[in-house]
CSV table of C-alpha atoms and ligand atoms in Angstrom, one decimal:
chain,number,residue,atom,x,y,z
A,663,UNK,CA,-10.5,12.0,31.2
A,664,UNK,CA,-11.7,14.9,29.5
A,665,UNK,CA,-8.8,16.8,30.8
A,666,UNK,CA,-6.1,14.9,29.6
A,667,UNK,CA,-7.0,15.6,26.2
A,668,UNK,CA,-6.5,19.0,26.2
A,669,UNK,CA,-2.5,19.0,26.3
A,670,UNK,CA,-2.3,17.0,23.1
A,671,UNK,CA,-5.2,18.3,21.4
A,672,UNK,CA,-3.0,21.9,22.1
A,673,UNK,CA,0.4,20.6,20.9
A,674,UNK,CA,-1.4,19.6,17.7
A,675,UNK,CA,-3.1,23.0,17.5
A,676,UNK,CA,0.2,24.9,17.8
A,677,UNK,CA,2.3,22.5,15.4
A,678,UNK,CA,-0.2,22.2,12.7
A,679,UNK,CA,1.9,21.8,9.3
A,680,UNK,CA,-0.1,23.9,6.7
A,681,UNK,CA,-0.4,21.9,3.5
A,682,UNK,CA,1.8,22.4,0.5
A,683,UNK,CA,-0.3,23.9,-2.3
A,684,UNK,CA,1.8,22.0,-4.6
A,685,UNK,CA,0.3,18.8,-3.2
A,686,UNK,CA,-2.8,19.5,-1.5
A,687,UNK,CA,-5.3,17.6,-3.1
A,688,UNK,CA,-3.3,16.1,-6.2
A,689,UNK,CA,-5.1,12.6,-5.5
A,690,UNK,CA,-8.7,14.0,-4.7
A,691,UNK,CA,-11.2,11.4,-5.2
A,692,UNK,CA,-8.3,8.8,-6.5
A,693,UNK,CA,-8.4,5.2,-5.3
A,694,UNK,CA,-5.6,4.4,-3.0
A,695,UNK,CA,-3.2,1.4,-2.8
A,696,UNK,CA,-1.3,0.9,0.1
A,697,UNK,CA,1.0,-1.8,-0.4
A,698,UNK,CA,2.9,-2.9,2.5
A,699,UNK,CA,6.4,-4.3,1.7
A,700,UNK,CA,7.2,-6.6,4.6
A,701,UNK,CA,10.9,-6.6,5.9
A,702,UNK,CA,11.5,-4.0,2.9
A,703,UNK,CA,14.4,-1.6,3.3
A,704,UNK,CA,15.7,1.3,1.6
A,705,UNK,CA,19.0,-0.5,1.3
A,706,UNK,CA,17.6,-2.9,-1.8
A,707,UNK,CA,16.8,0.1,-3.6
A,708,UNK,CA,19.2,0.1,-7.1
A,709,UNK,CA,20.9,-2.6,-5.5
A,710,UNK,CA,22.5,-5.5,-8.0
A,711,UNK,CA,24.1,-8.8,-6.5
A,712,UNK,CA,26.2,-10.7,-8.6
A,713,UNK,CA,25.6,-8.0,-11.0
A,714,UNK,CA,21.7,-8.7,-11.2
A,715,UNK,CA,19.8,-6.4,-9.8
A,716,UNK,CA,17.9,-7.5,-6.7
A,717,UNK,CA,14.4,-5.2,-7.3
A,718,UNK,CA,14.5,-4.3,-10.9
A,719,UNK,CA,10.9,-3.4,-10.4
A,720,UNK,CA,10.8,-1.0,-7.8
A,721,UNK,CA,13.8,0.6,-8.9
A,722,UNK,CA,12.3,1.2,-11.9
A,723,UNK,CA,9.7,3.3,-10.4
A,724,UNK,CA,12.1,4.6,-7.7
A,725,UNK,CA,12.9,7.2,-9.5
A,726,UNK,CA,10.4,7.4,-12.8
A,727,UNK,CA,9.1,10.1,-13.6
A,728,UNK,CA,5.4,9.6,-12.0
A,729,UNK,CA,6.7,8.6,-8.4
A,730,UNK,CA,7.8,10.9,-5.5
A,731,UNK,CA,10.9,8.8,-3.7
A,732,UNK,CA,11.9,9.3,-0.5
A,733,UNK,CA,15.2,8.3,0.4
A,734,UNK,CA,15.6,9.7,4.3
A,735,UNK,CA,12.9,7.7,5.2
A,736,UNK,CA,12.5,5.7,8.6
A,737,UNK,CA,10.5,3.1,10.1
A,738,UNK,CA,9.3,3.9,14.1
A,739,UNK,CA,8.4,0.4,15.0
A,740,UNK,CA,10.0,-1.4,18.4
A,741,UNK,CA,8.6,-5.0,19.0
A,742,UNK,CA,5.2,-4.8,17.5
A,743,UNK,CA,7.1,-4.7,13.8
A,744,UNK,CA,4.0,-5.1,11.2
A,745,UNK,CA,1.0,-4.3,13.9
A,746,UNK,CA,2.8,-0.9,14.9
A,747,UNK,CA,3.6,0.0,11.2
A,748,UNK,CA,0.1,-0.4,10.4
A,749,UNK,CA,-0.8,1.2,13.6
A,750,UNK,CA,1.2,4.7,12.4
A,751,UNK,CA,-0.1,5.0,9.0
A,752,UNK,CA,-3.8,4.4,9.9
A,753,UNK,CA,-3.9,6.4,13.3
A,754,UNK,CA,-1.2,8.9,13.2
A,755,UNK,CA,0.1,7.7,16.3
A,756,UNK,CA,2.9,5.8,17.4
A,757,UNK,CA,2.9,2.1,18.6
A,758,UNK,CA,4.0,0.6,21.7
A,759,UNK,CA,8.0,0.5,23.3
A,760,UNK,CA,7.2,-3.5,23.8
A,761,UNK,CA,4.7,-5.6,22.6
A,762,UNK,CA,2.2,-5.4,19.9
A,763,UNK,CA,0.2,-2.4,19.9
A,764,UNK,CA,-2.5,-4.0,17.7
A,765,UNK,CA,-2.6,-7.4,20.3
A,766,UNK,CA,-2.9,-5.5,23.1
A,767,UNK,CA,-4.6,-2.4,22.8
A,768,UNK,CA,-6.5,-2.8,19.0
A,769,UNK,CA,-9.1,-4.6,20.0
A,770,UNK,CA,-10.3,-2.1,22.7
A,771,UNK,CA,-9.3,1.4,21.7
A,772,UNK,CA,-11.1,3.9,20.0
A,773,UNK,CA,-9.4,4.8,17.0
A,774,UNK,CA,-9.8,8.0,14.1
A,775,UNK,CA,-8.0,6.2,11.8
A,776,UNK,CA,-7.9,6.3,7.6
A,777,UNK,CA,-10.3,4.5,6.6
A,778,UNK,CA,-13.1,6.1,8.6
A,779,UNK,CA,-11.5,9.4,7.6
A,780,UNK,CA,-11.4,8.8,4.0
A,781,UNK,CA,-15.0,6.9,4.2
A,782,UNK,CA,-16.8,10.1,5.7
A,783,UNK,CA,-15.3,12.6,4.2
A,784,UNK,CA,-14.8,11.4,1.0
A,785,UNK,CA,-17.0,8.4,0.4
A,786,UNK,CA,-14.5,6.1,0.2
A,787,UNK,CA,-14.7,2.1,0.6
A,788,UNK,CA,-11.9,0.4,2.4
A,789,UNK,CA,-10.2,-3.2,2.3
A,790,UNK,CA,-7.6,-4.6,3.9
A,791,UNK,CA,-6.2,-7.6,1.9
A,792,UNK,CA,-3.6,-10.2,3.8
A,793,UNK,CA,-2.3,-14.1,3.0
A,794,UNK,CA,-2.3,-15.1,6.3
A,795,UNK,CA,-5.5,-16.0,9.2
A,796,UNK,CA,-7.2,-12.9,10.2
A,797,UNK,CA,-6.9,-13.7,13.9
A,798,UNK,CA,-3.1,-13.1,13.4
A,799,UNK,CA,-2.0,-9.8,15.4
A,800,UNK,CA,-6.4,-9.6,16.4
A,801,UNK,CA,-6.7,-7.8,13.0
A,802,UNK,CA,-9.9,-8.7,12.7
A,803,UNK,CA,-11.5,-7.0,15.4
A,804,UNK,CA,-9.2,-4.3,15.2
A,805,UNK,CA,-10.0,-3.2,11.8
A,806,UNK,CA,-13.6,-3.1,12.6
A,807,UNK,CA,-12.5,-0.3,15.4
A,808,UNK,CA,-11.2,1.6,12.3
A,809,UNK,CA,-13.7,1.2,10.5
A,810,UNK,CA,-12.4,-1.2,7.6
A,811,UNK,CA,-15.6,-2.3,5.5
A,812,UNK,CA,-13.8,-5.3,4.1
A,813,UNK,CA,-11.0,-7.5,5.5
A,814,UNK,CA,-10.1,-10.3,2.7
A,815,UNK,CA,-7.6,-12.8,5.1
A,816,UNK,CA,-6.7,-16.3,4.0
A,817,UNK,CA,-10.1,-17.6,4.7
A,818,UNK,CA,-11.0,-15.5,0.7
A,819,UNK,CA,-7.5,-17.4,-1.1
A,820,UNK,CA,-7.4,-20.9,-2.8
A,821,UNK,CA,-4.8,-22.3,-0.1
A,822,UNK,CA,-3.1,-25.5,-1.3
A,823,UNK,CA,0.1,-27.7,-0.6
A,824,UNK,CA,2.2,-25.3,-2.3
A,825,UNK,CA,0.3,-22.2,-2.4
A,826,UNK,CA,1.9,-21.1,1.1
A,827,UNK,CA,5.5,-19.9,2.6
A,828,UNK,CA,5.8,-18.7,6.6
A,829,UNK,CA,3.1,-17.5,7.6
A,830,UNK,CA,1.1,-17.5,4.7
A,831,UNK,CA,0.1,-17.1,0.9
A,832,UNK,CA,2.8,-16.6,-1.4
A,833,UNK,CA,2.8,-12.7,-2.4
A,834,UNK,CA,2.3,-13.4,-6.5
A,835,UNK,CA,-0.6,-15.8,-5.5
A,836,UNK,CA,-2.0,-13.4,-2.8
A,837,UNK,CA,-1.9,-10.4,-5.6
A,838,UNK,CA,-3.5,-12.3,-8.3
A,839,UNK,CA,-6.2,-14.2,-6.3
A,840,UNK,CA,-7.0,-10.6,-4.6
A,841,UNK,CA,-8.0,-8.7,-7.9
A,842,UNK,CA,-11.1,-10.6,-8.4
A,843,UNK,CA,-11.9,-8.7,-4.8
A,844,UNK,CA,-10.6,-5.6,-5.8
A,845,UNK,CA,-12.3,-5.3,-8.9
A,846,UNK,CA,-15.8,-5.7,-7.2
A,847,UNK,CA,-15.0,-2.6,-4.5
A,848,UNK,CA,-16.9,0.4,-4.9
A,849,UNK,CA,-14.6,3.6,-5.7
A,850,UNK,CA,-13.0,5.5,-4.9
A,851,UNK,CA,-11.4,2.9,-2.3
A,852,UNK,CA,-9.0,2.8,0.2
A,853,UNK,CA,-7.1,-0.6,-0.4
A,854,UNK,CA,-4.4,-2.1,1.5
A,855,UNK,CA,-2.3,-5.0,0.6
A,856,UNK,CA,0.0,-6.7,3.1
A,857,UNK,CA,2.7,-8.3,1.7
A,858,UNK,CA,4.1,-11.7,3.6
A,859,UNK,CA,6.8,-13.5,1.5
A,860,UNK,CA,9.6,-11.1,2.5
A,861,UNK,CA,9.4,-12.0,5.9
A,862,UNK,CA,12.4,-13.8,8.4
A,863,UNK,CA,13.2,-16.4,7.8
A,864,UNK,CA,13.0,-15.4,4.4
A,865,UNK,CA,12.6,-18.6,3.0
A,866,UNK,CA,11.7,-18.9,-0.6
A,867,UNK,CA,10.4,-22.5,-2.2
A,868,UNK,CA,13.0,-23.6,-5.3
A,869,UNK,CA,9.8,-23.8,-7.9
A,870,UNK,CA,9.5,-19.5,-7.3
A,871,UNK,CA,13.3,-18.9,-7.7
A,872,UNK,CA,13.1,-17.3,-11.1
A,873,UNK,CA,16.7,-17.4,-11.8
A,874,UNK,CA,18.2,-14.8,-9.1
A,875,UNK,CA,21.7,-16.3,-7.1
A,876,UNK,CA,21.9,-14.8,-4.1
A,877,UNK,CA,25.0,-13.2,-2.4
A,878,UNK,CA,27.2,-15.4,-0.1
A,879,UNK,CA,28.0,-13.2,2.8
A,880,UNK,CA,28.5,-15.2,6.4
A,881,UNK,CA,24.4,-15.0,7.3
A,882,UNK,CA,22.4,-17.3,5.4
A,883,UNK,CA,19.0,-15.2,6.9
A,884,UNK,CA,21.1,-12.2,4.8
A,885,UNK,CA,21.6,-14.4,1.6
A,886,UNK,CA,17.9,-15.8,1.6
A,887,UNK,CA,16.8,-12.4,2.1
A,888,UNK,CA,17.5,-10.9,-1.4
A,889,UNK,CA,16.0,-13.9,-2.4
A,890,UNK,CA,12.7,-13.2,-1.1
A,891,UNK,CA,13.1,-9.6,-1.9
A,892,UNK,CA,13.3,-10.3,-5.4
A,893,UNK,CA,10.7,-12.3,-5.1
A,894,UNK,CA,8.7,-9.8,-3.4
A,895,UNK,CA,10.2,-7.1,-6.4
A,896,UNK,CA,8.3,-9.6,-9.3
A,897,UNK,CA,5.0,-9.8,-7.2
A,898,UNK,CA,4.9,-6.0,-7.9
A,899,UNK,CA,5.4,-6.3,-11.6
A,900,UNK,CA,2.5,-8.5,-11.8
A,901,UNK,CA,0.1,-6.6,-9.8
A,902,UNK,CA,1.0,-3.4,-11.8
A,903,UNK,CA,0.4,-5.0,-15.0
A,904,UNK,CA,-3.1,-6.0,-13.9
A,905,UNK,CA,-3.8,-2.5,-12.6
A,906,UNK,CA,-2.9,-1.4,-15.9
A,907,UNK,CA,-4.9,-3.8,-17.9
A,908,UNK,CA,-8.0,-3.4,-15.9
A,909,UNK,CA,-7.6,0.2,-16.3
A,910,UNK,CA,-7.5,0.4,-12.4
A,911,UNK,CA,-4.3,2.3,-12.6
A,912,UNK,CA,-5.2,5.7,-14.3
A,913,UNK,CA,-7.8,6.0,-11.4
A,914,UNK,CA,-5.2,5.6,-8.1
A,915,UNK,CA,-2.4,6.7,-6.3
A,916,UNK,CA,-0.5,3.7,-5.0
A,917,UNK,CA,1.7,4.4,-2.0
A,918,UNK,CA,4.6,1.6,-1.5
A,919,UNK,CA,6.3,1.5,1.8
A,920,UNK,CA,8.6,-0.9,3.8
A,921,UNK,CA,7.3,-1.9,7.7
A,922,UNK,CA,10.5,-2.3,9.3
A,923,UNK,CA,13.9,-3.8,9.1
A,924,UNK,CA,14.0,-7.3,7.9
A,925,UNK,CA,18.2,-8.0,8.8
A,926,UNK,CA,18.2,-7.7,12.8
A,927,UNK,CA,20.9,-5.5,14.4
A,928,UNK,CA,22.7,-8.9,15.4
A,929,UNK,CA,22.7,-10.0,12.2
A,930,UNK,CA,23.2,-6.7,9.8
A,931,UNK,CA,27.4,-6.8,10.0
A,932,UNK,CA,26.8,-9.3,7.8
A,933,UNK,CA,26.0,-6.8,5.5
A,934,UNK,CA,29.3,-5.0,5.5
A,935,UNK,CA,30.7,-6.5,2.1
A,936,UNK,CA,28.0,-5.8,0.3
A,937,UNK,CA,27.9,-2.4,1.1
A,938,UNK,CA,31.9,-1.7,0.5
A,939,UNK,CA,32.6,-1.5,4.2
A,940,UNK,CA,34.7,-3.6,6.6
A,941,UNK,CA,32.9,-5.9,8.8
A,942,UNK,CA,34.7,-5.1,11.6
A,943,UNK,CA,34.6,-1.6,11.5
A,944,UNK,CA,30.8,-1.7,11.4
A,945,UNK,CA,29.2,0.3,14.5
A,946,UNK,CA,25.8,1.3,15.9
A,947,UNK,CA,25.9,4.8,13.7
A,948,UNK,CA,25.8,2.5,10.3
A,949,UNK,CA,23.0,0.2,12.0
A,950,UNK,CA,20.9,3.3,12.6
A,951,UNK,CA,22.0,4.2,9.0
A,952,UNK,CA,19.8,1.0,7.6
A,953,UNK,CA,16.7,1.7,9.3
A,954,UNK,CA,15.6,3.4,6.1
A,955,UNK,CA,12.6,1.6,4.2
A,956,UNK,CA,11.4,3.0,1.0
A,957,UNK,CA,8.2,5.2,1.1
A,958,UNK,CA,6.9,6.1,-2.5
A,959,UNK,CA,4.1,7.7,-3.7
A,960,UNK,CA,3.0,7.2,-7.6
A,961,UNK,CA,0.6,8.4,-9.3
A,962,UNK,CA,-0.1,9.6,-13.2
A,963,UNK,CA,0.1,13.2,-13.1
A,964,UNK,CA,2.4,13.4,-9.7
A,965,UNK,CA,5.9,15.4,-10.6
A,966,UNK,CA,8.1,12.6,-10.0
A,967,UNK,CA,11.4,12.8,-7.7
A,968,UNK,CA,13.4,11.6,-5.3
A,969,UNK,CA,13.4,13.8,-2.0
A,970,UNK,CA,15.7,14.0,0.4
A,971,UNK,CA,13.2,15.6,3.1
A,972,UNK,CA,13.9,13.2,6.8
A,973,UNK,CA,10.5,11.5,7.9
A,974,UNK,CA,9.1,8.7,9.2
A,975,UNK,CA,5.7,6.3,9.4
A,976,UNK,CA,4.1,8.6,12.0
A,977,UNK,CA,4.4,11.0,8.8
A,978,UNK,CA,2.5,9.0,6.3
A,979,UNK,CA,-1.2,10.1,7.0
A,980,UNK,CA,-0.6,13.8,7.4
A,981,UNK,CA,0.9,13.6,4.1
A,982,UNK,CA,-2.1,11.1,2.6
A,983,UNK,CA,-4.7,13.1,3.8
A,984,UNK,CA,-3.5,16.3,2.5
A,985,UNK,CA,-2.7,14.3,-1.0
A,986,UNK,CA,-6.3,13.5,-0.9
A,987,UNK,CA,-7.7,17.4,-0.4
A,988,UNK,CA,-8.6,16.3,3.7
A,989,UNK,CA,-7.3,19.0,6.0
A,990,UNK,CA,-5.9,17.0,8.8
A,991,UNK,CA,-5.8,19.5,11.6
A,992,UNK,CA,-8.6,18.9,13.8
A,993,UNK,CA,-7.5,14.8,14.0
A,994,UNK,CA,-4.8,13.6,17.0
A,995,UNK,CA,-1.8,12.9,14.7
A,996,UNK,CA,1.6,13.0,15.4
A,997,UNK,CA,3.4,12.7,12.4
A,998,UNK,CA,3.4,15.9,9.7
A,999,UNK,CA,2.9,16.7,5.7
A,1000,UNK,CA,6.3,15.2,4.6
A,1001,UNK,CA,5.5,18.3,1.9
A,1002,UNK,CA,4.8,21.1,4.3
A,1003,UNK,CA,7.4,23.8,5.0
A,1004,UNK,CA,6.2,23.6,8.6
A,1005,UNK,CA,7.4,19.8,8.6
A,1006,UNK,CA,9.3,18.1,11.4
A,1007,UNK,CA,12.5,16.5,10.1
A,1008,UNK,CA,13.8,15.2,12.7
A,1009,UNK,CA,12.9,11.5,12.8
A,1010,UNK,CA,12.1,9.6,16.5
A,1011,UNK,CA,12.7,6.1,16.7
A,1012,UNK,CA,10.6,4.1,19.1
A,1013,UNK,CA,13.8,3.2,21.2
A,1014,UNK,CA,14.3,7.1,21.9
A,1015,UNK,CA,17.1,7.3,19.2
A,1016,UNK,CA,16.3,9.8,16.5
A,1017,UNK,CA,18.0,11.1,13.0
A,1018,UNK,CA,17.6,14.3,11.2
A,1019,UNK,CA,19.9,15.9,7.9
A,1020,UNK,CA,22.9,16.7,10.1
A,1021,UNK,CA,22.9,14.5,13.3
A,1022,UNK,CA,22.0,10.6,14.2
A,1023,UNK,CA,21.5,10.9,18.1
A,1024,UNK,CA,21.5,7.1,20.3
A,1025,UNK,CA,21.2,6.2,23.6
A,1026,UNK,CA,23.8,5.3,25.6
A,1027,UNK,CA,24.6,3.0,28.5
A,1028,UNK,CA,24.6,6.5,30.7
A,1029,UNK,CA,21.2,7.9,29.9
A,1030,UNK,CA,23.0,10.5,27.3
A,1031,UNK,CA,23.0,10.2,23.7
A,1032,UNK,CA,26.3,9.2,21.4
A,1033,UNK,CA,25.8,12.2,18.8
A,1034,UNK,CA,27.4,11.0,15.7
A,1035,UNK,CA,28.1,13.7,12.5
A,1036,UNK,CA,26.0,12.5,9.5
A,1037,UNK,CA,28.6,13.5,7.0
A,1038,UNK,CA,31.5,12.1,8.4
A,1039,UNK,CA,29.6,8.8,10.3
A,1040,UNK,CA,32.3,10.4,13.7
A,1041,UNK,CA,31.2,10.3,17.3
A,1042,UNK,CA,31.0,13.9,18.0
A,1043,UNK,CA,32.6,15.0,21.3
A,1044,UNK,CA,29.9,16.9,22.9
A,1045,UNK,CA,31.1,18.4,25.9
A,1046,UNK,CA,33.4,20.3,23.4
A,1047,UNK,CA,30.8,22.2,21.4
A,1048,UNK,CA,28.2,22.8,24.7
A,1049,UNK,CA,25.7,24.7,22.4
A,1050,UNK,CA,25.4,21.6,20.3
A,1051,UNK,CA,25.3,19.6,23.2
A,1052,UNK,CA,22.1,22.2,24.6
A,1053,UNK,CA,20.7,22.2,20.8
A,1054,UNK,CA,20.7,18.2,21.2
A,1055,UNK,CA,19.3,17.8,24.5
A,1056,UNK,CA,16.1,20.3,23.5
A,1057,UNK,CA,15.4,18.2,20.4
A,1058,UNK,CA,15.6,15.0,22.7
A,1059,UNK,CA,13.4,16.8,24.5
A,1060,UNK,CA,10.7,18.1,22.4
A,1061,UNK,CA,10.4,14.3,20.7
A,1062,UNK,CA,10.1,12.7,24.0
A,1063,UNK,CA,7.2,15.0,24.9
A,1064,UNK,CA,5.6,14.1,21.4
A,1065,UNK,CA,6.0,10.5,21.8
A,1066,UNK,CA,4.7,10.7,25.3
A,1067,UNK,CA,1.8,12.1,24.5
A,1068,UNK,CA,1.2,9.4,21.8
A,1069,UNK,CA,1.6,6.8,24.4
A,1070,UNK,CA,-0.9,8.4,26.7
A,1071,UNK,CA,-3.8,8.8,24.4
A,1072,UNK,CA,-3.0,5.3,23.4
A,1073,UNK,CA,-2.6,3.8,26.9
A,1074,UNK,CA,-5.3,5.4,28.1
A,1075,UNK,CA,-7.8,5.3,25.0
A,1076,UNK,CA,-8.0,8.9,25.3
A,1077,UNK,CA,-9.7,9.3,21.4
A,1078,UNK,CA,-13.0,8.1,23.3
A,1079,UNK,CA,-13.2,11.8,25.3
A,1080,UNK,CA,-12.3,13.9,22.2
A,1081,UNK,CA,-14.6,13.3,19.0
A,1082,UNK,CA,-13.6,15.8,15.8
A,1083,UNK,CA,-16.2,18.2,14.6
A,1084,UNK,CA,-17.7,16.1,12.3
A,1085,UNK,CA,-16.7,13.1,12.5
A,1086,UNK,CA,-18.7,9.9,13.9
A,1087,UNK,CA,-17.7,7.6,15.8
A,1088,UNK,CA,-17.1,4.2,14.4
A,1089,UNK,CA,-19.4,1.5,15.9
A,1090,UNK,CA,-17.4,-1.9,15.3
A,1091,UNK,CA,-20.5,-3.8,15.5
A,1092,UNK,CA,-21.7,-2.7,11.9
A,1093,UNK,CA,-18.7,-4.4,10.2
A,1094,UNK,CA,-18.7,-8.3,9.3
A,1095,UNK,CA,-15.5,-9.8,7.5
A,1096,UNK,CA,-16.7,-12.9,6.5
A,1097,UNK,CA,-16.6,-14.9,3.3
A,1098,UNK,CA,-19.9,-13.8,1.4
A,1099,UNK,CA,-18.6,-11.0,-1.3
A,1100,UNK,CA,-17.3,-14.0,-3.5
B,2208,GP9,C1,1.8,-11.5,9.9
B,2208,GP9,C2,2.7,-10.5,9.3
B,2208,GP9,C3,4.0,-10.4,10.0
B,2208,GP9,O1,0.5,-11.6,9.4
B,2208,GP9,O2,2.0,-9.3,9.1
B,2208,GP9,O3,4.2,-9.5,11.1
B,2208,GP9,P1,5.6,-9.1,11.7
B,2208,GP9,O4,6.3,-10.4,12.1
B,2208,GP9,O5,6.5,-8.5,10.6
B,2208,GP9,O6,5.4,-8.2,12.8
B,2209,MN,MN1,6.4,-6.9,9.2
C-alpha cells in the first residue's frame, strides 16, 4: 500500500548522493550506447595468452585518454544473470535471490526505469537491440513496462545456417546488421545493445576464429572462453569504426559493462595458472575477487581514467542520470553517483556477501561472515578485534536493510502507489515491437 512506500521513499531521501559538479551533466543531450558485454569480466582486461592479448580492443580504451575505467567494479546478479543485470541498470533496483526477475515479475510490475526517464525529461528515443527471439527472458512485454519505443530481436536480423551461435546471432553480425536501425532513430537516443556470443558454453564456430590460440588450462569451458572473448573484443572494433564513420560517435557517450561472471565458481580454479596462483591454494576470498566486470564510460571530451572507487550495477543509473544533467533524487533507486563524495562503496552481492577497499565479507555455514583482509587475501580472526567485528556486523546490516527494501518494492510492485513529481506513468499498451521500421 501507500504506506509501505514511505520507509523507502525516506531511506532514499536521507542517503541522496549529491552529484559531482565535475560530472553532472557532461553527456547532456548526448546519445547513449549501452553495450552489454555478456559473461564479460574485469579479469580479461590487459590480459595476453600465449603472449597475444585476449581484448586488444577494449584495453585499448581501458585506459585511453577519453574513457573513465573502473576497476573495483562488481556485478549484483544471483540466478537471473542477464535479466537482473538489465533489471539494475534500467530500474535502480536489485533483481531477485532466485529466479529471473524479468520472467517473473517484468511483465507485471510497474517500473521508472531509463528509458522513460530519459524519454520525458530529455526527449530521448530508446532501443533495445538483441540476436536472439524476443520472447527470451519475456523482454518483450517487459520493455514495453519501461517504456522502450523500439525492441529490434532476431525477428529484424538476416538469420541463416551460419549466421547463429547459442542462443543466437553472432555479435559482428548482430552489430553490423543493427546500424541500418540505429541510424534511422531519432536523437538524442537511448540505445542498448546486448551482446550474445560470449555466452557459456562459449562456443565459437572455426570460420570466426581470427587467428587467437587459446590457453590450455584443465577446463575446456575456460579455454573456449577467451576464445569467445576475443571474439566478442573484435565485434567492438567494428562497431566503433562505424560509429566513427557515420559520425555517430562525436554525438554519444557509450557505456560498456560486463553482466555477470562467465567462469562459474565450480569451474574458476581452473583459472589459477593463468593468474600466477596455485590451484590448490585457491579459496572463496580469490572467487569473490573475480566477480569484477568492466564498467566504462567513453566519451570525447570525458577526462579519461581509471578509478579505483568500489561500486556495482545497482550504481550504474544514479551515475547515468547525473552524467546526463537528470537529478535522480525524487526516483526509488538504490544504487548511488559512482562520482559523488556522498557514494556508498561498499558493494552488496545478491547472495548477502559484500566488498568494499579494505574488507571482502562472505557468508558462512554459521550465519556469520568469514572477514577476509583485502591486502593480505587472510581470514581475519574477528573475535580478536571486537570493534571490527561490531564495524562489520553494522555494515551487514545497513546493506541488508537496503536490499530488503529493494525486494519489497519489487515483490510487491510498490512503484504503482508512488508516482514522481512529474513523471507519467508508462502505459505498455502504446508500444508495438514489431517488424515495420525496416
Ligand atoms: C539470452 C541472453 C543470456 O537472450 O541474454 O542470458 P543469461 O543466460 O546470461 O542470463
Ligand atoms: Mn548474461
Amino acid at each position: 500500500s501507500n504506506n509501505e512506500i514511505s520507509v523507502p521513499l525516506q531511506y532514499v531521501t536521507d542517503n541522496y548522493a549529491t552529484p559531482n559538479k565535475q560530472y553532472y551533466g557532461v553527456a547532456h543531450k548526448k546519445n547513449v550506447i549501452v553495450i552489454h558485454l555478456e559473461s564479460f569480466q574485469q579479469f580479461l582486461i590487459n590480459m595476453k595468452v600465449n603472449g597475444q592479448e585476449v581484448t586488444p580492443f577494449l584495453n585499448s580504451l581501458y585506459g585511453n585518454k577519453n574513457t573513465v575505467s573502473f576497476d573495483n567494479f562488481f556485478h549484483e546478479v544471483g540466478q537471473g544473470k542477464t535479466s537482473d543485470a538489465e533489471t539494475m541498470l534500467e530500474s535502480g533496483l536489485f533483481g531477485l535471490p532466485t529466479g529471473s526477475f524479468f520472467t517473473k515479475m517484468g511483465p507485471t510490475n510497474t517500473f521508472q526505469s531509463a528509458p522513460a526517464i530519459l524519454g520525458q525529461t530529455q526527449g530521448y528515443t530508446s532501443a533495445v537491440f538483441h540476436g536472439n527471439v524476443g520472447s527470451f527472458y519475456s523482454r518483450d512485454s517487459v520493455y514495453k513496462n519501461m517504456g522502450y519505443n523500439y525492441f529490434f530481436d532476431q525477428q529484424y536480423f538476416d538469420v541463416g545456417p551460419d549466421t547463429n551461435v547459442g542462443f543466437g546471432l553472432k555479435d559482428k553480425l548482430f552489430f553490423a546488421e543493427s546500424t541500418k536501425y540505429l541510424e534511422k532513430l531519432q536523437q538524442p537516443f537511448y540505445a542498448k545493445f546486448i551482446t550474445l556470443t560470449n555466452h557459456y558454453s562459449f562456443d565459437l564456430p572455426e570460420m570466426d576464429n581470427d587467428g587467437f590460440v587459446k590457453p590450455a588450462t584443465t577446463s575446456k569451458v575456460v579455454n573456449n572462453y577467451f576464445e569467445t572473448a576475443h571474439y566478442l573484443d573484435a565485434s567492438l572494433r567494428e562497431f566503433f569504426d562505424y560509429l566513427r564513420a557515420s559520425g555517430l560517435y562525436d554525438k554519444s557517450m557509450i557505456i560498456l559493462y560486463g553482466d555477470h561472471y562467465g567462469i562459474s565458481d565450480d569451474k574458476i580454479a581452473a583459472l589459477a595458472p593463468l593468474m600466477n596462483k596455485e590451484q590448490a591454494d585457491w579459496n572463496e576470498f580469490d572467487t569473490a575477487q573475480m566477480q569484477r566486470v568492466p564498467f566504462m564510460i567513453h566519451m570525447k571530451g570525458i577526462k579519461g581514467k581509471v578509478d579505483n572507487t568500489y561500486g556495482g550495477e545497482i550504481d550504474v543509473l544514479p551515475t547515468l542520470l547525473h552524467l546526463l544533467g537528470i537529478n535522480n533524487q525524487k526516483y526509488l533507486q538504490f544504487g548511488s553517483d559512482l562520482f559523488s563524495k556522498d557514494h556508498d562503496k561498499t558493494v552488496i552481492f545478491r547472495n548477502g556477501n559484500f566488498i568494499n577497499k579494505n574488507y571482502t565479507s562472505l557468508k558462512n555455514s554459521k550465519g556469520s561472515y568469514n572477514v577476509y583482509d583485502n591486502t593480505t587475501g587472510q581470514l581475519i580472526n574477528l573475535s580478536a578485534d571486537p570493534e571490527l567485528n561490531e564495524k562489520i556486523t553494522k555494515i551487514a546490516t545497513k546493506k541488508q536493510q537496503i536490499m530488503t527494501m529493494s525486494d519489497d518494492i519489487n515483490s510487491k510492485n510498490l512503484l504503482r502507489f508512488y508516482t514522481p513529481t512529474g513523471f507519467k506513468p508508462v502505459d505498455p499498451s502504446d508500444y508495438e515491437y514489431t517488424d515495420e521500421v525496416s
